[in-house]
């Protein structure tokens, strides 16, 4: 059963049936929200990722309701993510639940979730795309580029990338089209963890993410 989230309340969860299994949305509501940011996880983890948790805590005070989306494979307890087309099918099917509050929806995700958002954002009518730790290429294989997915969103896009991400460091990205921005998280790896020897702490690195995303979303909302 699904239900419409109520603004200004504690987080709520809803299960959304899709052709590839049940997905789950955990809502972090904003009072007087102007935007919904829907973000999904990567292929190696869930919505407990540090950047997703940080965004869910930081954005509601800015008028952004955050919907943390768990893909069906994750809800089912499977260890390995399915093929990209299956991820896209699940995301498309749960999109109406994200639109239910009647607000512009920004499609987002981290890693594999970012790829899904890039591939499907325009067709679903997303306001923009947020790509956290976009996997530009498999580690050590820059020749297997996925840049086209990112470059062809056709929407305002924000990329937030760790400075030492083995899936693609900021300097490896091609020239970005107008409307696409890239923010570097210094010393961050693919999960935005920073080494103890770095001149930034993990809370400081997460603040870079939340401030960049928050400012971008406020600008989008006008």
Coordinates of N, CA and C in Angstrom, one line a residue:
X1 N 0.8 -1.2 0.0 CA 0.0 0.0 0.0 C 0.9 1.2 0.0
X2 N 0.5 2.2 -0.8 CA 1.2 3.5 -0.8 C 0.4 4.6 -0.2
X3 N 1.1 5.6 0.3 CA 0.4 6.8 0.8 C 1.1 8.0 0.5
X4 N 0.4 9.1 0.4 CA 1.0 10.4 0.1 C 1.7 10.9 1.3
X5 N 3.0 11.3 1.2 CA 3.7 11.8 2.4 C 3.1 13.2 2.9
X6 N 3.2 13.3 4.2 CA 2.7 14.6 4.8 C 3.9 15.5 5.2
X7 N 3.9 16.7 4.6 CA 5.0 17.6 4.9 C 5.1 17.9 6.4
X8 N 6.3 18.1 6.9 CA 6.6 18.6 8.2 C 6.5 17.4 9.2
X9 N 6.6 16.2 8.8 CA 6.5 15.1 9.7 C 7.9 14.3 9.7
X10 N 8.0 13.3 10.6 CA 9.2 12.5 10.6 C 9.2 11.7 9.4
X11 N 10.4 11.1 9.0 CA 10.5 10.3 7.8 C 9.4 9.2 7.8
X12 N 8.9 8.9 6.6 CA 8.0 7.9 6.4 C 8.4 7.0 5.2
X13 N 8.0 5.8 5.2 CA 8.4 4.9 4.1 C 7.1 4.4 3.4
X14 N 7.3 4.1 2.1 CA 6.2 3.5 1.4 C 6.8 2.5 0.4
X15 N 6.0 1.4 0.2 CA 6.4 0.4 -0.8 C 5.7 0.6 -2.1
X16 N 6.4 0.5 -3.2 CA 5.9 0.8 -4.5 C 6.1 -0.4 -5.4
X17 N 5.0 -1.0 -5.8 CA 5.1 -2.2 -6.7 C 5.7 -1.8 -8.1
X18 N 6.6 -2.5 -8.6 CA 7.1 -2.3 -10.0 C 7.1 -3.6 -10.7
X19 N 7.3 -3.6 -12.0 CA 7.4 -4.9 -12.8 C 8.5 -5.8 -12.4
X20 N 9.5 -5.2 -11.7 CA 10.7 -6.0 -11.3 C 10.8 -6.2 -9.8
X21 N 9.7 -6.0 -9.1 CA 9.7 -6.2 -7.7 C 9.3 -4.9 -7.0
X22 N 9.1 -5.0 -5.7 CA 8.7 -3.9 -4.9 C 9.9 -3.0 -4.6
X23 N 9.7 -1.7 -4.8 CA 10.7 -0.7 -4.5 C 10.3 0.0 -3.2
X24 N 11.2 0.7 -2.5 CA 10.8 1.4 -1.3 C 11.3 2.8 -1.3
X25 N 10.4 3.7 -0.9 CA 10.8 5.2 -0.8 C 10.7 5.6 0.6
X26 N 11.8 6.2 1.1 CA 11.8 6.8 2.5 C 11.8 8.3 2.3
X27 N 10.8 8.9 2.8 CA 10.6 10.3 2.6 C 11.1 11.1 3.8
X28 N 11.9 12.1 3.5 CA 12.3 13.1 4.5 C 11.6 14.4 4.1
X29 N 10.6 14.8 4.8 CA 9.7 15.8 4.3 C 10.2 17.2 4.7
X30 N 9.9 18.2 3.8 CA 10.2 19.6 4.1 C 8.8 20.3 4.2
X31 N 8.8 21.2 5.2 CA 7.6 22.0 5.4 C 7.6 23.1 4.3
X32 N 6.5 23.2 3.6 CA 6.4 24.2 2.5 C 7.4 23.9 1.4
X33 N 7.5 22.6 1.1 CA 8.5 22.2 0.1 C 8.2 22.8 -1.3
X34 N 9.3 23.1 -2.0 CA 9.2 23.6 -3.4 C 9.7 22.6 -4.4
X35 N 10.5 21.6 -3.9 CA 11.1 20.6 -4.8 C 11.2 19.2 -4.1
X36 N 11.1 18.2 -4.9 CA 11.4 16.8 -4.4 C 12.7 16.4 -5.0
X37 N 13.7 16.0 -4.2 CA 14.9 15.4 -4.7 C 14.8 13.9 -4.5
X38 N 14.8 13.1 -5.6 CA 14.7 11.7 -5.5 C 16.1 11.1 -5.8
X39 N 16.6 10.4 -4.8 CA 18.0 9.9 -5.0 C 18.0 8.4 -4.7
X40 N 18.7 7.6 -5.5 CA 18.8 6.2 -5.3 C 20.3 5.9 -5.1
X41 N 20.5 4.6 -4.6 CA 21.8 4.2 -4.2 C 22.6 3.6 -5.4
X42 N 23.8 3.1 -5.1 CA 24.6 2.5 -6.1 C 24.4 1.0 -6.1
X43 N 25.3 0.3 -6.8 CA 25.3 -1.2 -7.0 C 25.9 -1.9 -5.8
X44 N 26.6 -1.2 -4.9 CA 27.3 -1.8 -3.9 C 26.8 -1.5 -2.5
X45 N 25.7 -0.7 -2.4 CA 25.2 -0.3 -1.1 C 23.8 0.2 -1.2
X46 N 23.3 0.7 -0.1 CA 21.9 1.2 0.0 C 21.8 2.7 0.3
X47 N 20.7 3.1 0.9 CA 20.4 4.5 1.2 C 21.1 4.9 2.5
X48 N 21.9 4.0 3.1 CA 22.6 4.4 4.3 C 23.9 5.0 3.9
X49 N 24.2 5.2 2.6 CA 25.5 5.9 2.2 C 25.6 7.2 2.8
X50 N 26.8 7.6 3.2 CA 27.0 8.8 3.9 C 26.5 10.1 3.2
X51 N 26.7 10.1 1.9 CA 26.2 11.3 1.2 C 24.7 11.4 1.1
X52 N 24.0 10.3 1.0 CA 22.6 10.3 0.9 C 22.0 10.6 2.3
X53 N 22.6 10.1 3.4 CA 22.1 10.5 4.7 C 22.3 11.9 5.0
X54 N 23.5 12.5 4.5 CA 23.7 13.9 4.8 C 22.7 14.8 4.0
X55 N 22.4 14.4 2.8 CA 21.5 15.2 2.0 C 20.1 15.2 2.7
X56 N 19.7 14.0 3.1 CA 18.4 13.8 3.7 C 18.2 14.7 5.0
X57 N 19.3 14.9 5.7 CA 19.3 15.7 6.9 C 19.4 17.2 6.6
X58 N 20.1 17.6 5.6 CA 20.5 19.0 5.3 C 19.4 19.7 4.4
X59 N 18.8 19.0 3.5 CA 17.9 19.7 2.5 C 16.5 20.1 3.0
X60 N 15.8 19.3 3.8 CA 14.5 19.7 4.2 C 14.4 21.1 4.7
X61 N 15.3 21.6 5.5 CA 15.2 23.0 6.0 C 15.3 24.0 4.9
X62 N 15.8 23.6 3.7 CA 15.9 24.5 2.6 C 14.6 24.4 1.7
X63 N 13.6 23.7 2.1 CA 12.4 23.5 1.3 C 12.5 22.4 0.3
X64 N 13.4 21.4 0.5 CA 13.5 20.3 -0.4 C 13.1 19.0 0.3
X65 N 12.1 18.4 -0.1 CA 11.8 17.0 0.4 C 12.7 16.0 -0.3
X66 N 13.3 15.2 0.5 CA 14.2 14.2 0.0 C 13.6 12.8 0.0
X67 N 13.5 12.1 -1.2 CA 13.0 10.8 -1.3 C 14.2 9.8 -1.5
X68 N 14.5 9.0 -0.6 CA 15.6 8.0 -0.7 C 15.0 6.8 -1.3
X69 N 15.4 6.4 -2.4 CA 14.8 5.3 -3.2 C 15.6 4.0 -3.1
X70 N 15.0 3.0 -2.7 CA 15.7 1.6 -2.7 C 15.1 0.8 -3.9
X71 N 16.0 0.4 -4.8 CA 15.6 -0.3 -5.9 C 15.1 -1.7 -5.5
X72 N 14.3 -2.4 -6.3 CA 13.7 -3.6 -5.9 C 14.7 -4.7 -5.5
X73 N 15.8 -4.8 -6.2 CA 16.8 -5.8 -5.9 C 17.3 -5.6 -4.5
X74 N 17.4 -4.4 -4.1 CA 17.9 -4.1 -2.7 C 16.9 -4.4 -1.7
X75 N 15.6 -4.1 -2.0 CA 14.5 -4.4 -1.1 C 14.4 -5.9 -0.9
X76 N 14.7 -6.6 -2.0 CA 14.5 -8.1 -1.9 C 15.7 -8.8 -1.2
X77 N 16.7 -8.0 -0.8 CA 17.9 -8.5 -0.1 C 18.9 -9.2 -1.0
X78 N 18.9 -8.9 -2.3 CA 19.9 -9.5 -3.2 C 21.2 -8.8 -3.0
X79 N 22.3 -9.4 -3.3 CA 23.6 -8.9 -3.1 C 24.2 -8.2 -4.4
X80 N 23.6 -8.6 -5.5 CA 24.2 -8.0 -6.8 C 23.1 -7.3 -7.6
X81 N 23.4 -6.1 -8.0 CA 22.4 -5.3 -8.8 C 22.2 -6.0 -10.2
X82 N 21.0 -5.9 -10.7 CA 20.6 -6.4 -12.0 C 21.2 -5.5 -13.1
X83 N 20.9 -5.9 -14.4 CA 21.3 -5.1 -15.5 C 20.7 -3.7 -15.5
X84 N 21.4 -2.8 -16.2 CA 20.9 -1.4 -16.2 C 19.5 -1.3 -16.7
X85 N 19.1 -2.0 -17.7 CA 17.7 -1.9 -18.2 C 16.7 -2.3 -17.1
X86 N 17.0 -3.2 -16.2 CA 16.2 -3.6 -15.1 C 16.1 -2.5 -14.1
X87 N 17.2 -1.9 -13.8 CA 17.2 -0.7 -12.9 C 16.3 0.4 -13.5
X88 N 16.4 0.7 -14.7 CA 15.6 1.7 -15.4 C 14.1 1.4 -15.3
X89 N 13.8 0.1 -15.5 CA 12.4 -0.3 -15.4 C 11.8 0.0 -14.0
X90 N 12.6 -0.4 -13.0 CA 12.1 -0.1 -11.6 C 11.9 1.4 -11.4
X91 N 12.9 2.2 -11.8 CA 12.9 3.6 -11.6 C 11.7 4.3 -12.3
X92 N 11.4 3.9 -13.5 CA 10.3 4.4 -14.3 C 9.0 4.1 -13.6
X93 N 8.9 2.9 -13.1 CA 7.6 2.5 -12.5 C 7.3 3.2 -11.2
X94 N 8.3 3.6 -10.4 CA 8.1 4.2 -9.1 C 8.0 5.8 -9.3
X95 N 8.3 6.3 -10.5 CA 8.3 7.7 -10.7 C 7.0 8.4 -10.3
X96 N 5.8 7.8 -10.7 CA 4.6 8.5 -10.3 C 4.4 8.7 -8.8
X97 N 5.0 7.9 -8.0 CA 4.9 8.1 -6.5 C 5.7 9.3 -6.1
X98 N 6.8 9.6 -6.9 CA 7.7 10.7 -6.6 C 7.0 12.0 -7.0
X99 N 6.1 11.9 -8.0 CA 5.4 13.1 -8.5 C 4.1 13.4 -7.7
X100 N 3.7 12.5 -6.9 CA 2.4 12.6 -6.2 C 2.3 13.9 -5.4
X101 N 3.4 14.4 -4.7 CA 3.2 15.7 -4.0 C 2.9 16.9 -4.9
X102 N 3.1 16.7 -6.2 CA 2.7 17.8 -7.1 C 3.8 18.8 -7.2
X103 N 5.0 18.5 -7.0 CA 6.2 19.4 -7.0 C 7.2 19.0 -8.1
X104 N 8.0 19.9 -8.6 CA 9.1 19.5 -9.5 C 10.0 18.4 -8.9
X105 N 10.3 17.4 -9.6 CA 11.2 16.3 -9.1 C 12.5 16.4 -9.8
X106 N 13.6 16.4 -9.0 CA 14.9 16.3 -9.5 C 15.3 14.8 -9.3
X107 N 15.8 14.2 -10.4 CA 16.2 12.8 -10.4 C 17.6 12.7 -10.1
X108 N 17.9 11.9 -9.1 CA 19.3 11.8 -8.6 C 19.7 10.4 -8.2
X109 N 21.0 10.2 -8.0 CA 21.5 8.9 -7.5 C 23.0 9.0 -7.3
X110 N 23.5 8.0 -6.7 CA 24.9 7.8 -6.6 C 25.4 6.6 -7.4
X111 N 26.5 6.8 -8.1 CA 27.1 5.7 -8.8 C 26.1 5.1 -9.8
X112 N 25.7 3.8 -9.7 CA 24.8 3.2 -10.6 C 23.4 4.0 -10.6
X113 N 23.0 4.5 -9.5 CA 21.8 5.3 -9.4 C 21.9 6.6 -10.2
X114 N 23.1 7.2 -10.2 CA 23.3 8.4 -11.0 C 23.1 8.1 -12.5
X115 N 23.6 6.9 -12.9 CA 23.5 6.5 -14.3 C 22.0 6.4 -14.7
X116 N 21.2 5.7 -13.8 CA 19.8 5.6 -14.1 C 19.1 7.0 -14.2
X117 N 19.5 7.9 -13.3 CA 18.9 9.2 -13.4 C 19.2 9.9 -14.7
X118 N 20.5 9.8 -15.1 CA 20.9 10.4 -16.4 C 20.2 9.8 -17.6
X119 N 20.0 8.5 -17.6 CA 19.4 7.8 -18.7 C 17.9 8.1 -18.9
X120 N 17.2 8.3 -17.8 CA 15.8 8.4 -17.8 C 15.2 9.8 -17.4
X121 N 16.0 10.7 -17.0 CA 15.5 12.0 -16.4 C 14.6 12.7 -17.4
X122 N 15.1 12.9 -18.6 CA 14.3 13.7 -19.6 C 13.0 13.1 -19.9
X123 N 13.0 11.8 -20.2 CA 11.8 11.1 -20.6 C 10.7 11.1 -19.5
X124 N 11.2 11.1 -18.2 CA 10.2 11.1 -17.1 C 9.8 12.5 -16.7
X125 N 10.4 13.5 -17.3 CA 10.0 14.9 -17.0 C 10.6 15.5 -15.8
X126 N 11.8 15.0 -15.4 CA 12.5 15.5 -14.3 C 12.9 16.9 -14.5
X127 N 13.0 17.7 -13.4 CA 13.4 19.1 -13.5 C 14.9 19.2 -13.8
X128 N 15.7 18.3 -13.2 CA 17.1 18.3 -13.4 C 17.6 16.9 -12.9
X129 N 19.0 16.8 -13.0 CA 19.6 15.5 -12.6 C 20.8 15.8 -11.7
X130 N 20.8 15.0 -10.6 CA 21.9 15.1 -9.7 C 22.7 13.8 -9.8
X131 N 24.0 13.9 -10.1 CA 24.8 12.7 -10.3 C 25.9 12.7 -9.2
X132 N 25.8 11.9 -8.2 CA 26.8 11.7 -7.1 C 27.7 10.6 -7.5
X133 N 29.0 10.8 -7.5 CA 30.0 9.8 -7.8 C 29.7 9.1 -9.1
X134 N 29.5 9.9 -10.1 CA 29.1 9.3 -11.4 C 30.3 8.3 -11.8
X135 N 30.0 7.0 -12.2 CA 31.0 6.1 -12.5 C 31.4 6.3 -14.0
X136 N 32.3 7.2 -14.2 CA 32.7 7.5 -15.6 C 33.2 6.3 -16.3
X137 N 33.9 5.5 -15.6 CA 34.5 4.2 -16.2 C 34.8 3.2 -15.1
X138 N 34.9 2.0 -15.4 CA 35.3 1.0 -14.4 C 36.7 1.3 -13.9
X139 N 37.1 1.1 -12.7 CA 38.4 1.4 -12.2 C 39.5 0.8 -13.0
X140 N 40.4 1.6 -13.4 CA 41.6 1.2 -14.2 C 41.2 0.9 -15.7
X141 N 40.0 1.3 -16.1 CA 39.6 1.1 -17.5 C 39.0 2.3 -18.1
X142 N 39.8 3.4 -18.3 CA 39.3 4.7 -18.8 C 38.7 4.6 -20.2
X143 N 39.2 3.5 -20.9 CA 38.7 3.4 -22.3 C 37.2 3.0 -22.4
X144 N 36.7 2.5 -21.3 CA 35.3 2.0 -21.2 C 34.5 3.2 -20.6
X145 N 34.4 4.3 -21.4 CA 33.8 5.5 -20.8 C 32.2 5.4 -20.9
X146 N 31.6 6.0 -19.9 CA 30.1 6.1 -19.8 C 29.7 7.6 -19.9
X147 N 30.7 8.4 -20.4 CA 30.4 9.8 -20.5 C 29.2 10.2 -21.2
X148 N 28.8 9.4 -22.3 CA 27.7 9.8 -23.1 C 26.4 9.9 -22.3
X149 N 26.3 9.0 -21.3 CA 25.1 9.0 -20.5 C 24.9 10.3 -19.7
X150 N 26.1 10.8 -19.3 CA 26.1 12.1 -18.5 C 25.9 13.3 -19.4
X151 N 26.5 13.2 -20.6 CA 26.5 14.4 -21.5 C 25.2 14.6 -22.2
X152 N 24.4 13.5 -22.2 CA 23.1 13.6 -23.0 C 21.9 13.6 -22.2
X153 N 22.0 14.1 -20.9 CA 20.8 14.2 -20.1 C 19.8 15.1 -20.7
X154 N 20.2 16.2 -21.3 CA 19.3 17.2 -21.8 C 18.7 18.1 -20.8
X155 N 19.2 18.0 -19.5 CA 18.6 18.7 -18.4 C 19.7 19.4 -17.6
X156 N 19.4 20.4 -16.8 CA 20.4 20.9 -15.9 C 20.9 19.8 -15.0
X157 N 22.2 19.7 -14.9 CA 22.9 18.5 -14.2 C 24.0 19.0 -13.3
X158 N 24.0 18.4 -12.1 CA 25.1 18.7 -11.2 C 25.8 17.4 -10.9
X159 N 27.1 17.4 -11.1 CA 27.9 16.2 -10.8 C 28.7 16.5 -9.6
X160 N 28.7 15.7 -8.6 CA 29.5 15.8 -7.4 C 30.5 14.6 -7.3
X161 N 31.8 14.9 -7.4 CA 32.7 13.8 -7.6 C 33.9 13.9 -6.7
X162 N 34.3 12.8 -6.1 CA 35.4 12.7 -5.2 C 36.7 12.9 -6.0
X163 N 37.7 13.7 -5.4 CA 38.9 14.0 -6.0 C 39.8 12.8 -6.3
X164 N 39.6 11.7 -5.6 CA 40.4 10.5 -5.9 C 39.5 9.3 -6.2
X165 N 38.4 9.5 -6.8 CA 37.4 8.5 -7.2 C 38.0 7.6 -8.3
X166 N 38.2 6.3 -8.0 CA 38.8 5.4 -9.0 C 37.9 5.2 -10.2
X167 N 36.6 5.5 -10.1 CA 35.7 5.4 -11.2 C 35.7 6.6 -12.1
X168 N 36.5 7.6 -11.8 CA 36.6 8.8 -12.6 C 36.9 10.0 -11.7
X169 N 38.1 10.5 -11.8 CA 38.4 11.7 -11.1 C 37.9 13.0 -11.8
X170 N 37.7 14.1 -11.1 CA 37.1 15.2 -11.8 C 37.9 15.6 -13.1
X171 N 39.2 15.5 -13.0 CA 40.0 15.9 -14.2 C 39.9 15.0 -15.4
X172 N 39.3 13.8 -15.2 CA 39.1 12.9 -16.3 C 37.8 13.2 -17.1
X173 N 36.9 14.0 -16.6 CA 35.7 14.3 -17.3 C 35.9 15.1 -18.5
X174 N 35.2 14.8 -19.5 CA 35.3 15.6 -20.8 C 34.6 17.0 -20.6
X175 N 34.8 17.9 -21.5 CA 34.1 19.2 -21.5 C 32.6 19.0 -21.3
X176 N 32.1 19.7 -20.3 CA 30.7 19.5 -20.0 C 29.8 20.5 -20.8
X177 N 28.6 20.1 -21.2 CA 27.7 21.0 -21.9 C 27.2 22.1 -21.0
X178 N 26.7 23.1 -21.6 CA 26.1 24.2 -20.9 C 24.9 23.7 -20.0
X179 N 24.9 24.1 -18.8 CA 23.9 23.6 -17.8 C 24.3 22.5 -17.0
X180 N 25.5 21.9 -17.3 CA 26.1 20.9 -16.4 C 27.2 21.4 -15.6
X181 N 27.2 21.2 -14.3 CA 28.2 21.7 -13.4 C 28.9 20.5 -12.7
X182 N 30.2 20.7 -12.3 CA 30.9 19.6 -11.6 C 31.5 20.2 -10.4
X183 N 31.3 19.6 -9.2 CA 31.8 20.0 -8.0 C 32.8 18.9 -7.5
X184 N 34.0 19.3 -7.1 CA 34.9 18.3 -6.6 C 34.9 18.3 -5.1
X185 N 34.9 17.1 -4.5 CA 35.1 16.9 -3.1 C 36.5 16.4 -2.9
X186 N 37.3 17.4 -2.4 CA 38.8 17.1 -2.3 C 39.0 15.8 -1.5
X187 N 39.9 15.0 -2.0 CA 40.4 13.8 -1.4 C 39.3 12.7 -1.2
X188 N 38.1 12.9 -1.7 CA 37.0 11.9 -1.6 C 37.2 10.7 -2.5
X189 N 36.9 9.6 -2.0 CA 36.9 8.4 -2.8 C 35.5 8.2 -3.4
X190 N 35.2 7.0 -3.9 CA 33.9 6.8 -4.6 C 32.7 6.9 -3.6
X191 N 33.0 6.7 -2.3 CA 31.9 6.9 -1.3 C 32.1 8.1 -0.5
X192 N 33.0 9.0 -1.0 CA 33.3 10.3 -0.4 C 33.9 10.2 1.0
X193 N 34.6 9.0 1.2 CA 35.4 8.9 2.4 C 36.7 9.6 2.1
X194 N 37.3 10.3 3.1 CA 38.6 10.9 3.0 C 39.6 10.3 3.9
X195 N 40.9 10.2 3.5 CA 41.9 9.6 4.4 C 42.2 10.5 5.6
X196 N 42.6 9.8 6.7 CA 42.9 10.6 7.9 C 44.0 11.6 7.7
X197 N 44.9 11.3 6.7 CA 46.0 12.3 6.4 C 45.6 13.5 5.6
X198 N 44.3 13.5 5.1 CA 43.9 14.6 4.3 C 43.7 15.9 5.1
X199 N 43.7 17.0 4.4 CA 43.6 18.3 5.2 C 42.1 18.7 5.3
X200 N 41.2 17.8 5.0 CA 39.8 18.0 5.3 C 39.2 16.8 6.1
X201 N 38.3 17.0 6.9 CA 37.7 15.9 7.7 C 36.4 15.4 6.9
X202 N 35.9 14.3 7.3 CA 34.7 13.7 6.7 C 33.5 14.7 6.8
X203 N 33.3 15.3 8.0 CA 32.2 16.2 8.1 C 32.4 17.4 7.1
X204 N 33.6 17.9 7.0 CA 33.9 19.0 6.0 C 33.6 18.6 4.6
X205 N 34.0 17.3 4.3 CA 33.7 16.8 2.9 C 32.2 16.7 2.6
X206 N 31.5 16.2 3.6 CA 30.0 16.1 3.5 C 29.4 17.5 3.4
X207 N 29.9 18.5 4.1 CA 29.4 19.8 4.0 C 29.6 20.4 2.6
X208 N 30.7 20.0 1.9 CA 30.9 20.5 0.5 C 29.7 20.0 -0.3
X209 N 29.3 18.7 -0.1 CA 28.3 18.1 -0.9 C 26.9 18.8 -0.6
X210 N 26.6 18.8 0.7 CA 25.3 19.4 1.0 C 25.1 20.8 0.6
X211 N 26.2 21.6 0.8 CA 26.1 23.0 0.4 C 26.0 23.2 -1.1
X212 N 26.8 22.4 -1.8 CA 26.7 22.6 -3.3 C 25.4 22.1 -3.8
X213 N 24.8 21.0 -3.3 CA 23.5 20.5 -3.8 C 22.4 21.5 -3.4
X214 N 22.5 22.0 -2.1 CA 21.5 22.9 -1.6 C 21.4 24.2 -2.4
X215 N 22.6 24.8 -2.7 CA 22.6 26.0 -3.4 C 22.1 25.8 -4.8
X216 N 22.5 24.7 -5.4 CA 22.0 24.4 -6.8 C 20.5 24.2 -6.9
X217 N 20.0 23.5 -5.9 CA 18.5 23.3 -5.9 C 17.7 24.6 -5.7
X218 N 18.3 25.4 -4.8 CA 17.6 26.7 -4.6 C 17.6 27.6 -5.8
X219 N 18.8 27.5 -6.6 CA 18.9 28.3 -7.8 C 17.9 27.7 -8.9
X220 N 17.7 26.4 -8.9 CA 16.8 25.8 -9.9 C 15.4 26.2 -9.6
X221 N 15.1 26.4 -8.3 CA 13.7 26.7 -7.9 C 13.4 28.2 -8.1
X222 N 14.5 29.0 -8.4 CA 14.3 30.4 -8.7 C 14.0 31.2 -7.4

